[in-house]
Amino acid sequence: NSLSRRRKKRNSSSMGGLKHVASTLRPLAKGLSRALEDNPVASSLCLGCASGCVGDAMAQKAEGLAAFDWRRSLTYVAWTLFVTFVIDLYVYATLFSRWFPHEAADGSKLWRNVAAAIAADSLLLSPLFYFPCFYLFTHSLVRRESPARALRLYADEAATQLPVLWAFWVPANGFMFACVPAHLRVAYCTAAVTGYVAVLSRVTQHLIRKRKTEAGAV
């Protein structure tokens, strides 16, 4: 009996501690949510810079580079800012929330809209806008190659890039389109894209090394 009482006391103490933490974090979370909703541009700017820098830094560390490549990192920061404002803020938070609302007036989930948003993102936005823009940005603007060559490279490498993108973003965006309010979608995408930038950076660098190897073998 005494052992049972001690266990109950410990459990009660643990639950009390968790409730105290939750009661402390709840107003902070509400304040952060309100700040993101009231300051979409400033918050998107900060979040985009952070995700691009951290994501590429993770990729460079994983690759074991001898020295940090700041030019490469700044390239991904600029690209991530473009994605944050154009895709995350305008398309996902504004257009998709209007075209594909995830909840009905009674609060029930509109799963057909969630599926439609995933399909529109995976089959239209990603292959026809996101990646063409990425290749034009990294090859035409950064490396001064012709737009035609940049798009030819994308056509050649789409079979490698797109499955990686779908494997990462279909489940991530499925959760977002089903559960995340419009004003929190930029913050959610920032958290997710930090990991994806690390993946994108590594895959892209692998393809660059592959092209150099193939060019040297010709």
Coordinates of C-alpha atoms in Angstrom, one line a residue:
N1 CA 0.0 0.0 0.0
S2 CA 2.8 2.4 0.9
L3 CA 4.5 1.6 -2.4
S4 CA 1.3 2.3 -4.3
R5 CA 0.8 5.6 -2.5
R6 CA 4.4 6.7 -3.4
R7 CA 3.8 5.8 -7.0
K8 CA 0.5 7.7 -7.1
K9 CA 2.3 10.7 -5.5
R10 CA 5.1 10.6 -8.1
N11 CA 2.6 10.4 -10.9
S12 CA 0.5 13.2 -9.5
S13 CA 3.7 15.3 -9.1
S14 CA 4.7 14.6 -12.7
M15 CA 1.3 15.5 -14.0
G16 CA 1.3 18.7 -12.0
G17 CA 4.7 19.6 -13.5
L18 CA 3.5 18.9 -17.1
K19 CA 0.3 21.0 -16.5
H20 CA 2.5 23.8 -15.2
V21 CA 4.7 23.7 -18.3
A22 CA 1.7 23.6 -20.6
S23 CA 0.1 26.5 -18.8
T24 CA 3.3 28.5 -19.2
L25 CA 3.8 27.7 -22.9
R26 CA 0.2 28.2 -23.9
P27 CA 0.2 32.0 -23.8
L28 CA 3.7 32.1 -25.4
A29 CA 2.4 29.9 -28.3
K30 CA -0.7 32.2 -28.7
G31 CA 1.5 35.3 -28.7
L32 CA 3.8 33.8 -31.3
S33 CA 0.9 32.8 -33.4
R34 CA -0.6 36.3 -33.2
A35 CA 2.8 37.8 -34.1
L36 CA 3.1 35.6 -37.2
E37 CA -0.4 36.5 -38.2
D38 CA 0.1 40.3 -37.7
N39 CA 3.5 40.5 -39.3
P40 CA 3.5 38.1 -42.3
V41 CA 6.2 39.8 -44.4
A42 CA 8.7 40.4 -41.6
S43 CA 8.3 36.9 -40.1
S44 CA 8.6 35.4 -43.6
L45 CA 11.8 37.3 -44.2
C46 CA 13.4 36.1 -40.9
L47 CA 12.1 32.5 -41.3
G48 CA 13.3 32.2 -44.9
C49 CA 16.8 33.5 -44.1
A50 CA 17.1 31.1 -41.2
S51 CA 15.9 28.0 -43.0
G52 CA 18.1 28.5 -46.1
C53 CA 21.2 29.1 -44.0
V54 CA 20.6 26.3 -41.5
G55 CA 19.5 23.8 -44.2
D56 CA 22.6 24.3 -46.4
A57 CA 24.9 24.3 -43.3
M58 CA 23.5 20.9 -42.4
A59 CA 24.2 19.6 -45.9
Q60 CA 27.7 21.0 -46.0
K61 CA 28.5 19.4 -42.6
A62 CA 27.1 16.1 -43.7
E63 CA 29.3 16.3 -46.9
G64 CA 32.3 16.9 -44.7
L65 CA 33.6 19.9 -46.6
A66 CA 37.0 21.2 -45.5
A67 CA 35.8 24.8 -45.5
F68 CA 32.4 26.3 -45.3
D69 CA 31.2 27.5 -48.8
W70 CA 29.6 30.9 -48.1
R71 CA 28.7 31.5 -51.7
R72 CA 26.8 28.3 -51.9
S73 CA 25.1 29.0 -48.6
L74 CA 24.0 32.5 -49.7
T75 CA 22.6 31.0 -53.0
Y76 CA 20.4 28.7 -51.0
V77 CA 19.3 31.6 -48.7
A78 CA 18.3 33.7 -51.7
W79 CA 16.4 30.7 -53.2
T80 CA 14.7 30.0 -49.9
L81 CA 13.5 33.6 -49.6
F82 CA 12.0 33.3 -53.1
V83 CA 10.2 30.1 -52.1
T84 CA 9.1 31.6 -48.7
F85 CA 7.4 34.6 -50.3
V86 CA 6.1 33.2 -53.6
I87 CA 5.1 29.7 -52.7
D88 CA 4.7 29.5 -48.9
L89 CA 3.2 32.9 -48.2
Y90 CA 1.3 33.6 -51.5
V91 CA 0.4 30.2 -52.9
Y92 CA 0.1 28.0 -49.8
A93 CA -1.1 30.5 -47.2
T94 CA -3.2 32.7 -49.5
L95 CA -4.3 30.9 -52.7
F96 CA -4.5 27.3 -51.5
S97 CA -6.3 28.2 -48.3
R98 CA -8.9 30.0 -50.4
W99 CA -9.1 27.3 -53.2
F100 CA -8.8 24.2 -50.9
P101 CA -10.2 25.0 -47.5
H102 CA -9.4 22.1 -45.2
E103 CA -12.4 22.5 -42.9
A104 CA -16.2 23.0 -43.5
A105 CA -18.2 25.6 -41.5
D106 CA -19.1 22.9 -39.0
G107 CA -15.4 22.0 -38.4
S108 CA -15.4 18.7 -40.3
K109 CA -12.4 17.9 -42.5
L110 CA -12.7 18.4 -46.2
W111 CA -10.5 15.5 -47.3
R112 CA -11.3 15.9 -50.9
N113 CA -9.8 19.4 -50.8
V114 CA -6.8 18.1 -48.9
A115 CA -6.2 15.5 -51.7
A116 CA -6.7 18.2 -54.4
A117 CA -4.2 20.5 -52.8
I118 CA -1.6 17.7 -52.6
A119 CA -2.2 16.8 -56.2
A120 CA -2.0 20.4 -57.4
D121 CA 1.2 20.9 -55.5
S122 CA 2.9 17.6 -56.5
L123 CA 1.8 17.3 -60.1
L124 CA 1.6 21.0 -61.2
L125 CA 3.4 23.4 -58.9
S126 CA 6.5 21.4 -58.1
P127 CA 7.4 20.0 -61.5
L128 CA 6.2 23.0 -63.6
F129 CA 7.1 25.9 -61.4
Y130 CA 9.3 25.1 -58.4
F131 CA 12.0 23.1 -60.1
P132 CA 12.2 25.1 -63.4
C133 CA 12.6 28.3 -61.2
F134 CA 15.3 26.5 -59.1
Y135 CA 17.3 25.5 -62.2
L136 CA 16.9 29.0 -63.7
F137 CA 18.0 30.5 -60.5
T138 CA 21.0 28.3 -59.7
H139 CA 22.3 28.0 -63.3
S140 CA 21.2 31.1 -65.2
L141 CA 21.4 33.8 -62.4
V142 CA 24.2 32.3 -60.3
R143 CA 26.3 30.5 -62.9
R144 CA 25.5 32.7 -65.9
E145 CA 24.4 29.8 -68.1
S146 CA 21.7 30.2 -70.7
P147 CA 18.1 29.7 -69.6
A148 CA 17.7 27.0 -72.3
R149 CA 20.7 25.0 -70.9
A150 CA 19.3 25.4 -67.3
L151 CA 15.9 23.9 -68.4
R152 CA 17.6 21.2 -70.4
L153 CA 19.5 20.2 -67.2
Y154 CA 16.2 20.1 -65.3
A155 CA 14.7 17.9 -68.0
D156 CA 17.7 15.5 -67.7
E157 CA 17.7 15.5 -63.9
A158 CA 14.0 15.6 -63.1
A159 CA 13.9 11.8 -62.7
T160 CA 16.3 12.2 -59.8
Q161 CA 15.0 15.4 -58.2
L162 CA 11.2 14.8 -58.4
P163 CA 11.0 11.5 -56.5
V164 CA 13.1 12.9 -53.7
L165 CA 10.8 16.0 -53.5
W166 CA 7.7 13.9 -53.5
A167 CA 9.0 11.5 -50.9
F168 CA 9.6 14.5 -48.6
W169 CA 6.8 16.9 -49.4
V170 CA 3.8 14.7 -50.1
P171 CA 3.5 13.6 -46.4
A172 CA 4.7 17.0 -45.1
N173 CA 2.3 19.0 -47.2
G174 CA -0.5 16.5 -46.6
F175 CA -0.3 17.3 -42.9
M176 CA -0.1 21.0 -43.6
F177 CA -3.1 21.1 -46.0
A178 CA -5.2 19.1 -43.5
C179 CA -4.3 20.6 -40.2
V180 CA -2.2 23.9 -40.3
P181 CA -4.1 27.2 -40.3
A182 CA -3.2 29.6 -43.2
H183 CA -1.3 32.1 -41.0
L184 CA 1.0 29.4 -39.6
R185 CA 1.8 27.8 -43.0
V186 CA 4.9 29.9 -43.6
A187 CA 6.3 28.9 -40.1
Y188 CA 5.4 25.2 -40.7
C189 CA 7.1 25.2 -44.2
T190 CA 10.1 26.9 -42.7
A191 CA 10.6 24.1 -40.2
A192 CA 10.0 21.5 -42.9
V193 CA 12.1 23.2 -45.6
T194 CA 15.1 23.4 -43.3
G195 CA 15.4 19.6 -43.7
Y196 CA 14.5 19.7 -47.3
V197 CA 17.1 22.3 -48.2
A198 CA 19.7 20.0 -46.7
V199 CA 18.4 17.2 -48.9
L200 CA 18.1 19.4 -52.0
S201 CA 21.6 20.8 -51.5
R202 CA 23.1 17.3 -51.2
V203 CA 21.2 15.9 -54.2
T204 CA 22.1 19.0 -56.3
Q205 CA 25.8 18.8 -55.4
H206 CA 25.8 15.1 -56.2
L207 CA 24.3 15.9 -59.7
I208 CA 26.9 18.6 -60.3
R209 CA 29.7 16.3 -59.4
K210 CA 28.2 13.6 -61.7
R211 CA 28.0 16.1 -64.6
K212 CA 31.7 17.1 -64.1
T213 CA 32.7 13.4 -64.0
E214 CA 30.8 12.6 -67.1
A215 CA 32.3 15.7 -68.9
G216 CA 35.8 14.7 -67.9
A217 CA 35.2 11.2 -69.3
V218 CA 34.1 12.5 -72.7

